[in-house]
mmCIF file of C-alpha atoms in Angstrom:
data_model
loop_
_atom_site.group_PDB
_atom_site.id
_atom_site.type_symbol
_atom_site.label_atom_id
_atom_site.label_comp_id
_atom_site.label_asym_id
_atom_site.label_seq_id
_atom_site.Cartn_x
_atom_site.Cartn_y
_atom_site.Cartn_z
ATOM 1 C CA MET A 22 21.604 -25.067 25.973
ATOM 2 C CA TYR A 23 20.107 -23.580 23.409
ATOM 3 C CA PRO A 24 17.198 -21.044 24.486
ATOM 4 C CA ARG A 25 13.767 -22.023 23.703
ATOM 5 C CA LYS A 26 12.570 -20.926 20.295
ATOM 6 C CA GLN A 27 9.751 -18.259 21.064
ATOM 7 C CA HIS A 28 6.523 -19.280 19.394
ATOM 8 C CA LYS A 29 4.649 -17.361 17.202
ATOM 9 C CA THR A 30 1.608 -14.860 18.656
ATOM 10 C CA ASP A 31 -2.489 -15.355 16.695
ATOM 11 C CA ARG A 32 -1.729 -12.311 15.272
ATOM 12 C CA GLU A 33 1.381 -12.682 13.901
ATOM 13 C CA ARG A 34 1.556 -16.102 12.150
ATOM 14 C CA PHE A 35 -1.491 -14.067 10.204
ATOM 15 C CA LEU A 36 0.171 -10.860 9.371
ATOM 16 C CA ASP A 37 3.860 -13.325 8.219
ATOM 17 C CA ALA A 38 0.745 -15.137 5.620
ATOM 18 C CA PHE A 39 -0.899 -11.837 4.822
ATOM 19 C CA GLN A 40 2.518 -11.194 3.913
ATOM 20 C CA LYS A 41 3.306 -13.650 1.905
ATOM 21 C CA GLN A 42 -0.462 -14.206 -0.288
ATOM 22 C CA VAL A 43 -0.748 -9.521 -0.674
ATOM 23 C CA GLY A 44 3.114 -8.389 -0.254
ATOM 24 C CA THR A 45 2.274 -6.008 2.274
ATOM 25 C CA THR A 46 0.876 -5.502 5.776
ATOM 26 C CA PRO A 47 -3.076 -5.176 6.042
ATOM 27 C CA GLU A 48 -3.098 -1.443 6.684
ATOM 28 C CA ILE A 49 -1.414 -0.926 3.023
ATOM 29 C CA TYR A 50 -3.329 -3.026 1.362
ATOM 30 C CA LEU A 51 -6.453 -0.967 1.995
ATOM 31 C CA ARG A 52 -5.171 1.829 2.071
ATOM 32 C CA ARG A 53 -3.833 1.546 -1.755
ATOM 33 C CA LYS A 54 -7.456 0.065 -2.223
ATOM 34 C CA LEU A 55 -8.990 3.109 -0.490
ATOM 35 C CA SER A 56 -6.379 5.883 -2.471
ATOM 36 C CA GLY A 57 -7.744 3.121 -5.468
ATOM 37 C CA GLY A 58 -11.293 4.439 -5.673
ATOM 38 C CA MET A 59 -12.723 1.284 -3.891
ATOM 39 C CA GLN A 60 -15.444 2.104 -2.094
ATOM 40 C CA PRO A 61 -15.400 1.646 1.749
ATOM 41 C CA GLY A 62 -18.349 -1.603 1.778
ATOM 42 C CA GLU A 63 -16.636 -3.409 -1.243
ATOM 43 C CA LEU A 64 -13.855 -3.299 0.153
ATOM 44 C CA LYS A 65 -14.892 -4.976 4.163
ATOM 45 C CA ARG A 66 -16.491 -7.902 2.571
ATOM 46 C CA LEU A 67 -13.459 -8.206 -0.108
ATOM 47 C CA TYR A 68 -10.802 -7.935 2.810
ATOM 48 C CA ASP A 69 -12.524 -10.471 4.846
ATOM 49 C CA LEU A 70 -12.492 -12.793 2.818
ATOM 50 C CA LEU A 71 -9.727 -12.846 1.832
ATOM 51 C CA ALA A 72 -8.338 -12.503 5.707
ATOM 52 C CA VAL A 73 -10.670 -15.746 6.411
ATOM 53 C CA GLU A 74 -8.894 -17.536 3.070
ATOM 54 C CA ILE A 75 -5.474 -16.515 4.779
ATOM 55 C CA ALA A 76 -6.086 -17.870 7.943
ATOM 56 C CA LYS A 77 -7.465 -20.779 7.294
ATOM 57 C CA LYS A 78 -4.525 -21.407 5.495
ATOM 58 C CA ALA A 79 -2.144 -19.605 7.970
ATOM 59 C CA HIS A 80 -4.049 -22.482 10.996
ATOM 60 C CA CYS A 81 -4.586 -19.286 12.780
ATOM 61 C CA THR A 82 -7.109 -15.853 13.141
ATOM 62 C CA PRO A 83 -8.268 -13.337 10.983
ATOM 63 C CA ILE A 84 -7.791 -9.862 11.884
ATOM 64 C CA ARG A 85 -10.213 -8.808 10.862
ATOM 65 C CA PHE A 86 -11.195 -5.516 8.419
ATOM 66 C CA ASP A 87 -13.056 -3.349 12.042
ATOM 67 C CA GLU A 88 -9.425 -4.295 13.966
ATOM 68 C CA VAL A 89 -7.375 -3.089 10.236
ATOM 69 C CA VAL A 90 -8.310 0.419 10.408
ATOM 70 C CA GLY A 91 -9.644 1.244 13.771
ATOM 71 C CA GLY A 92 -12.004 3.745 15.355
ATOM 72 C CA GLU A 93 -11.272 5.426 12.317
ATOM 73 C CA THR A 94 -14.482 5.176 9.945
ATOM 74 C CA PRO A 95 -13.476 3.575 5.739
ATOM 75 C CA VAL A 96 -14.511 6.985 4.687
ATOM 76 C CA ARG A 97 -12.867 8.699 6.577
ATOM 77 C CA THR A 98 -9.616 7.539 5.365
ATOM 78 C CA ALA A 99 -10.592 7.250 1.389
ATOM 79 C CA GLU A 100 -11.705 10.824 1.070
ATOM 80 C CA ARG A 101 -8.530 12.372 3.607
ATOM 81 C CA HIS A 102 -5.892 9.471 0.332
ATOM 82 C CA ARG A 103 -8.764 11.345 -2.532
ATOM 83 C CA GLN A 104 -7.561 14.855 -0.662
ATOM 84 C CA ARG A 105 -3.627 13.764 -0.178
ATOM 85 C CA ALA A 106 -3.801 12.926 -3.752
ATOM 86 C CA ALA A 107 -5.667 16.470 -4.910
ATOM 87 C CA GLU A 108 -3.289 18.036 -3.802
ATOM 88 C CA ASN A 109 -0.695 17.435 -6.383
ATOM 89 C CA LEU A 110 -1.964 17.628 -10.139
ATOM 90 C CA VAL A 111 -0.183 14.251 -11.155
ATOM 91 C CA PRO A 112 2.772 14.971 -14.886
ATOM 92 C CA GLU A 113 1.606 12.578 -17.757
ATOM 93 C CA CYS A 114 4.815 11.623 -19.424
ATOM 94 C CA PRO A 115 5.931 14.042 -21.902
ATOM 95 C CA ARG A 116 7.458 10.551 -23.843
ATOM 96 C CA CYS A 117 4.742 8.100 -23.413
ATOM 97 C CA GLY A 118 1.388 9.545 -22.362
ATOM 98 C CA ALA A 119 1.319 7.397 -19.590
ATOM 99 C CA GLN A 120 0.601 8.916 -15.452
ATOM 100 C CA MET A 121 3.735 9.875 -13.362
ATOM 101 C CA VAL A 122 4.263 8.827 -10.324
ATOM 102 C CA LEU A 123 5.964 10.437 -7.589
ATOM 103 C CA ARG A 124 9.800 8.729 -6.285
ATOM 104 C CA THR A 125 12.252 9.105 -3.980
ATOM 105 C CA GLY A 126 15.799 8.740 -4.840
ATOM 106 C CA GLN A 127 17.755 5.785 -3.361
ATOM 107 C CA SER A 128 21.321 6.235 -5.067
ATOM 108 C CA GLY A 129 23.534 8.831 -7.122
ATOM 109 C CA VAL A 130 22.837 12.748 -8.152
ATOM 110 C CA ARG A 131 18.697 12.238 -6.849
ATOM 111 C CA ARG A 132 19.450 10.679 -3.520
ATOM 112 C CA GLY A 133 16.933 11.791 -1.182
ATOM 113 C CA GLN A 134 15.558 13.777 -3.113
ATOM 114 C CA LYS A 135 12.158 13.419 -4.886
ATOM 115 C CA PHE A 136 11.315 13.446 -8.242
ATOM 116 C CA TRP A 137 8.253 12.351 -10.931
ATOM 117 C CA GLY A 138 9.505 8.589 -12.819
ATOM 118 C CA CYS A 139 7.511 7.355 -15.736
ATOM 119 C CA SER A 140 4.457 5.005 -13.786
ATOM 120 C CA ASN A 141 5.692 2.855 -17.473
ATOM 121 C CA TYR A 142 9.271 2.029 -15.901
ATOM 122 C CA PRO A 143 11.246 -0.001 -17.362
ATOM 123 C CA ALA A 144 9.904 0.754 -20.690
ATOM 124 C CA CYS A 145 10.338 4.200 -20.633
ATOM 125 C CA ARG A 146 12.701 5.738 -17.792
ATOM 126 C CA TYR A 147 11.753 9.441 -18.375
ATOM 127 C CA THR A 148 11.862 11.526 -15.327
ATOM 128 C CA ARG A 149 11.900 15.406 -14.335
ATOM 129 C CA ASN A 150 12.307 17.371 -10.748
ATOM 130 C CA MET A 151 9.912 17.694 -8.583
ATOM 131 C CA ASP A 152 10.271 21.499 -8.661
ATOM 132 C CA ASP A 153 10.200 21.316 -12.367
ATOM 133 C CA GLY A 154 6.682 22.530 -12.413
ATOM 134 C CA ASN A 155 3.448 20.727 -11.555
ATOM 135 C CA LYS A 156 1.229 21.577 -15.342
ATOM 136 C CA ARG A 157 -0.803 19.160 -17.184
#
């Protein structure tokens, strides 16, 4: 006979439902919002509302903001992401004026190398090497 299928834990069900709804894990979602400049108190409130809504649909227990962040306070996390962003000056695209995004080449000549690509891709396909200088 075939072995019995193992049932998912409550946490696994929530993480799967969150991934389907938001498209990423709770940790990455919170990191993106904090680095985008959202205030930690407001983010905690909005995340907890979202987690409860997702958990109701998935019939499981939500993972709260404090459980995701763990021992690190959200203010320190947000500050760390701001410092990391300030270390690299983000250049502007000379063609369309949008900010450029740091990317890693997946294939071709730039495979495995970091480079700047326009954030308006695919409308603007301008790229430049990472070591060409970080002038604005």
